[in-house]
Amino acid sequence: FFLCDQRTASQNQMAVVLGISSGPHDSGACLLRGGALLCAVNEERMTRKKMDGRFPIASITFCLESEGLRAEDVDVVAHGWAFGTDGATVAQVASRVAEVEGLAVVSLMEQLAACNEVDADVSRRVKKGLSALGIPPAKLRSFDHHLCHAAAALYFSPFCLSDAPSSPPICVTLDGRGDFMSGKVVEFTRGEDPELRVLDATTMFDSLGFLWAFVTALLGFKPFRHEGKVLGLSASGSAEQTLPIFRKTMCLSEVEGRWRVRTSWGQRGQSFQLYLTGLEARNQGVTPDSFDLGQELKTFARQDVAAGLQAFSEWLVTEYLTRNGFVREHLCLAGGVFANVRINMRVRSLPGVRQAFVYPNMGDGGLCVGAAALAAREFDLRITAPRGIVFL
């Protein structure tokens, strides 16, 4: 976490924005005043519980106390999760469901129901936590999950904090899911009133992050935590025989250029819970379909499975960016998938990319900063860079 010099913030009559991230995992808080980022910390640093996803009471307390503020001094609380209320999101999810038929429709609806249940619990925890602090619900503003990822990366990138770039920088976000999406491409437009414009989005049904979680569990690690171990394991393996298997899981749409889950692996009733628990279909009492990823991979060494997943992911991300014209001179990357340094390196080496900036907390722990920045922009505040010491 870091604590910035108080001299960087304006003193009086400046909007105080408390940003929070409080999702299923990796919660935290930050504080902006007058558009200046003063303080940010993740709950795990306070509680010593890895990727603590509880309401970030300790983080909020730390941020307020470090600036000599009280809960009543907060003008707005910005949360990095909108719970899928955006009209464009609803329309795209409905369109994706309409593309499939039969049992696949049931599967997607079950995934939506499961996500709604998790999100409703998060919403209740946030409101209860704020109430305990004495912050009224009227001060709460919720922002789109992936827009928060993008805002954190773009607003605090060297490309947007200066007037140097000649072309508009864009941010690519990729993760498991958030507000029913697993990724977005967002462009930063310059001018007197800079704004973020969504160029493309990928639904949670076609999540590369969930594929990583599934394989992480399949290899005996903890999903949504140990994907880095799978990345490390891939260095000692060969993708020669396993890459063709992973190519069966997803493809790029010839018409739209978006990637799609191409097999029943991601379109059956077991799929969402399968990702979360790492259980194979037969362990959930579901009759395996013609393609069972776990079965196809079980005869291969773990390092070869990891190598195949890594090679496939690098190809999928770079091909998606290239085919859709999302390769720009200045690229920002955010979301849990971009904790993968090999994918980042491949993106950075694409012809046409001059500089790439990966937001330091690319996972959900960084959502609080993005949400706070979006709220500050509603006050017409200019976002300014933090200064001070960074503790790693």
XYZ file of C-alpha atoms in Angstrom, residues 50-369:
320
model
C -4.480 -13.502 1.668
C -6.929 -11.942 -0.821
C -9.355 -11.063 1.964
C -12.722 -10.371 0.328
C -14.638 -9.164 3.360
C -15.983 -5.631 3.602
C -12.800 -3.500 3.871
C -13.478 -1.954 7.277
C -9.789 -1.982 8.255
C -8.707 -0.432 4.956
C -11.326 2.317 5.182
C -10.338 3.093 8.765
C -6.664 3.284 7.793
C -7.335 5.627 4.857
C -9.514 7.993 6.879
C -7.210 8.086 9.884
C -4.120 8.644 7.746
C -5.695 11.847 6.402
C -7.254 12.949 9.690
C -10.769 12.498 8.337
C -13.957 11.051 9.780
C -16.672 9.048 8.059
C -18.938 12.108 7.953
C -16.280 13.985 5.940
C -16.755 11.624 2.994
C -18.795 13.186 0.179
C -19.289 10.033 -1.859
C -18.436 6.335 -1.607
C -17.518 4.790 -4.953
C -17.838 1.019 -5.320
C -16.245 -0.900 -8.199
C -19.199 -3.133 -8.904
C -22.474 -2.029 -10.509
C -24.226 -5.413 -10.265
C -25.002 -5.530 -13.983
C -27.465 -2.663 -14.077
C -26.039 -1.091 -17.235
C -28.444 -1.288 -20.182
C -25.738 -2.155 -22.718
C -24.573 -5.028 -20.517
C -28.072 -6.456 -20.207
C -28.548 -6.217 -23.973
C -25.267 -7.969 -24.764
C -25.898 -10.744 -22.240
C -29.387 -11.297 -23.693
C -27.933 -11.380 -27.202
C -25.330 -13.947 -26.158
C -27.975 -16.184 -24.601
C -30.012 -15.916 -27.810
C -27.087 -17.356 -29.786
C -27.407 -20.764 -28.160
C -30.218 -23.296 -27.832
C -31.343 -26.329 -25.877
C -29.413 -27.250 -22.756
C -26.959 -24.431 -23.396
C -29.682 -21.871 -22.647
C -30.341 -23.564 -19.311
C -26.626 -23.464 -18.554
C -26.262 -19.763 -19.247
C -29.332 -18.945 -17.186
C -27.926 -20.997 -14.311
C -24.681 -19.032 -14.551
C -26.614 -15.768 -14.425
C -28.539 -16.946 -11.381
C -25.344 -17.997 -9.601
C -23.730 -14.628 -10.294
C -26.828 -12.744 -9.189
C -26.749 -14.597 -5.878
C -23.086 -13.743 -5.276
C -23.572 -10.118 -6.306
C -26.638 -9.681 -4.124
C -24.632 -10.892 -1.138
C -21.834 -8.431 -1.951
C -24.359 -5.590 -2.217
C -25.835 -6.442 1.179
C -22.391 -6.581 2.792
C -21.413 -3.189 1.363
C -24.579 -1.475 2.587
C -24.306 -3.109 5.999
C -20.637 -2.155 6.301
C -21.229 1.473 5.356
C -24.135 1.671 7.786
C -21.859 0.445 10.577
C -19.480 3.299 9.745
C -22.308 5.819 9.861
C -22.220 6.515 6.111
C -25.752 6.805 4.671
C -26.679 4.679 1.615
C -27.410 7.871 -0.339
C -23.657 8.522 -0.574
C -22.994 5.200 -2.313
C -22.276 5.219 -6.069
C -21.710 1.964 -7.913
C -19.712 1.826 -11.130
C -19.282 -0.819 -13.804
C -16.673 -3.400 -12.807
C -14.623 -3.357 -16.001
C -14.913 0.388 -16.429
C -13.325 0.668 -12.969
C -10.471 -1.601 -14.042
C -9.983 0.593 -17.097
C -10.311 3.892 -15.198
C -7.636 2.882 -12.687
C -5.218 1.952 -15.461
C -5.965 4.854 -17.809
C -6.338 7.790 -15.426
C -3.159 6.879 -13.536
C -1.092 5.804 -16.533
C 1.757 7.971 -17.831
C -0.202 8.287 -21.083
C -3.144 10.139 -19.567
C -1.387 12.075 -16.819
C 0.568 13.940 -19.481
C -0.222 15.298 -22.926
C 2.526 13.284 -24.568
C 0.647 10.581 -26.565
C -0.525 11.676 -30.001
C -3.053 8.857 -30.359
C -5.790 8.055 -27.819
C -4.601 5.337 -25.418
C -6.867 2.367 -24.820
C -7.191 -0.096 -21.968
C -7.900 -3.794 -22.353
C -9.436 -5.502 -19.325
C -9.674 -9.272 -18.867
C -10.635 -11.298 -15.799
C -12.973 -14.035 -14.603
C -16.088 -11.921 -14.540
C -17.553 -8.717 -13.189
C -20.987 -7.245 -13.897
C -21.617 -10.194 -16.248
C -18.623 -9.348 -18.425
C -15.135 -10.869 -18.562
C -13.454 -8.112 -20.526
C -13.755 -4.705 -22.151
C -11.756 -2.463 -24.452
C -11.977 1.173 -23.375
C -10.613 4.273 -25.114
C -9.524 7.455 -23.364
C -10.618 10.588 -25.223
C -8.793 13.839 -24.594
C -10.082 17.390 -24.311
C -11.530 19.743 -21.756
C -13.825 16.983 -20.560
C -11.951 13.682 -21.085
C -14.057 10.571 -20.963
C -13.880 6.807 -21.362
C -15.548 5.152 -24.339
C -16.232 1.397 -24.508
C -15.160 -0.068 -27.856
C -15.893 -3.727 -27.212
C -16.922 -6.153 -24.465
C -16.796 -9.909 -23.838
C -19.445 -11.665 -21.763
C -18.656 -13.778 -18.730
C -19.863 -16.835 -20.661
C -16.714 -16.582 -22.780
C -14.266 -15.932 -19.966
C -10.570 -16.637 -20.427
C -10.156 -16.025 -16.698
C -12.573 -18.839 -15.906
C -10.675 -21.178 -18.229
C -7.531 -20.421 -16.220
C -9.393 -21.023 -12.947
C -10.649 -24.378 -14.215
C -7.211 -25.584 -15.311
C -5.616 -24.253 -12.115
C -7.999 -26.429 -10.101
C -7.543 -29.349 -12.484
C -3.800 -29.278 -11.773
C -4.366 -29.371 -8.022
C -3.977 -25.672 -7.198
C -6.415 -23.134 -5.776
C -8.451 -21.380 -8.497
C -8.442 -17.569 -8.509
C -5.266 -17.620 -6.446
C -2.626 -19.950 -7.853
C -2.826 -19.158 -11.562
C 0.702 -17.777 -11.234
C 1.906 -21.250 -10.335
C 0.415 -22.582 -13.558
C 2.249 -19.844 -15.461
C 5.503 -20.842 -13.767
C 4.871 -24.509 -14.466
C 4.354 -23.798 -18.168
C 8.007 -22.791 -18.565
C 9.133 -26.405 -18.119
C 6.492 -27.966 -20.357
C 5.726 -28.459 -24.034
C 2.553 -27.170 -25.695
C 2.948 -29.349 -28.778
C 0.242 -31.880 -27.893
C -1.970 -29.886 -25.509
C -2.361 -26.670 -27.521
C -4.720 -28.347 -30.062
C -6.945 -29.405 -27.153
C -7.200 -25.864 -25.803
C -8.041 -24.616 -29.287
C -11.270 -26.621 -28.952
C -12.411 -24.511 -26.015
C -12.588 -21.048 -27.579
C -12.354 -19.372 -30.965
C -12.574 -15.907 -32.459
C -15.882 -15.159 -34.166
C -15.391 -14.690 -37.896
C -18.108 -12.015 -37.985
C -17.521 -9.948 -34.832
C -13.938 -10.806 -33.986
C -14.957 -11.555 -30.394
C -13.951 -14.797 -28.808
C -16.531 -17.393 -28.044
C -16.609 -20.587 -26.024
C -16.923 -23.010 -28.907
C -17.828 -26.273 -27.150
C -20.264 -27.578 -24.586
C -17.415 -27.314 -22.073
C -18.637 -23.795 -21.279
C -22.279 -24.256 -22.200
C -23.566 -26.903 -19.818
C -25.305 -26.561 -16.483
C -22.135 -27.534 -14.625
C -19.909 -24.916 -16.201
C -19.995 -22.016 -13.736
C -19.754 -24.145 -10.616
C -17.157 -26.236 -12.413
C -14.919 -23.210 -12.738
C -15.339 -22.263 -9.109
C -14.792 -25.662 -7.566
C -12.517 -27.371 -10.044
C -14.707 -30.471 -10.046
C -15.068 -32.422 -13.250
C -18.488 -32.915 -14.810
C -18.862 -36.523 -13.727
C -18.304 -35.523 -10.087
C -21.362 -33.283 -10.241
C -23.632 -35.951 -11.636
C -23.736 -34.370 -15.088
C -23.397 -36.663 -18.068
C -20.200 -35.708 -19.888
C -20.688 -34.341 -23.389
C -18.579 -35.125 -26.441
C -15.881 -32.771 -25.175
C -14.704 -33.070 -21.588
C -11.657 -30.874 -21.069
C -10.617 -32.672 -17.902
C -10.778 -36.045 -19.632
C -8.868 -34.835 -22.672
C -6.027 -33.486 -20.545
C -5.743 -36.200 -17.893
C -3.059 -38.251 -19.645
C -0.661 -35.347 -20.034
C 1.986 -34.131 -17.607
C 0.977 -31.106 -15.589
C 3.688 -28.925 -17.094
C 2.493 -29.777 -20.615
C -1.087 -28.874 -19.715
C 0.135 -25.571 -18.312
C 2.262 -24.925 -21.410
C -0.703 -25.562 -23.702
C -2.944 -23.184 -21.764
C -0.255 -20.499 -21.746
C 0.441 -20.764 -25.474
C -3.274 -20.710 -26.285
C -3.908 -17.669 -24.078
C -1.048 -15.706 -25.624
C -2.387 -16.471 -29.096
C -6.009 -15.672 -28.223
C -5.308 -12.285 -26.623
C -2.866 -11.045 -29.265
C -4.999 -12.289 -32.160
C -8.079 -10.616 -30.672
C -6.283 -7.276 -30.375
C -4.757 -7.506 -33.845
C -7.852 -8.644 -35.705
C -10.074 -5.965 -34.157
C -7.699 -3.042 -34.619
C -7.085 -2.608 -30.882
C -3.308 -2.427 -31.238
C -2.359 1.143 -30.355
C 0.874 2.998 -29.627
C -0.136 3.292 -25.979
C -1.890 0.345 -24.325
C -3.060 -0.097 -20.750
C -3.817 -3.528 -19.302
C -5.928 -4.356 -16.243
C -7.907 -7.260 -14.801
C -6.663 -10.489 -13.266
C -5.656 -12.135 -16.560
C -2.952 -9.495 -16.937
C -1.192 -10.759 -13.851
C 0.264 -13.104 -16.465
C 3.613 -11.569 -17.400
C 4.029 -13.717 -20.508
C 0.746 -12.483 -21.979
C 1.773 -8.924 -21.129
C 5.115 -9.415 -22.852
C 3.453 -10.746 -25.995
C 1.050 -7.796 -26.074
C 3.906 -5.340 -25.575
C 5.856 -6.897 -28.455
C 2.999 -6.554 -30.975
C 3.985 -4.411 -33.984
C 2.532 -0.954 -33.463
C 2.687 -0.949 -29.657
C 5.211 1.588 -28.429
C 4.444 1.522 -24.715
C 2.332 -0.691 -22.471
C 1.277 0.078 -18.905
C -0.007 -2.667 -16.595
C -1.916 -1.268 -13.647
C 0.044 -2.364 -10.524
C -2.956 -3.941 -8.805
C -4.531 -5.341 -11.934
C -6.891 -7.600 -9.950
C -10.070 -6.702 -8.093
C -8.051 -5.042 -5.351
C -7.459 -2.151 -7.757
C -11.150 -1.521 -8.430
C -11.426 0.951 -5.563
C -9.055 3.369 -7.289
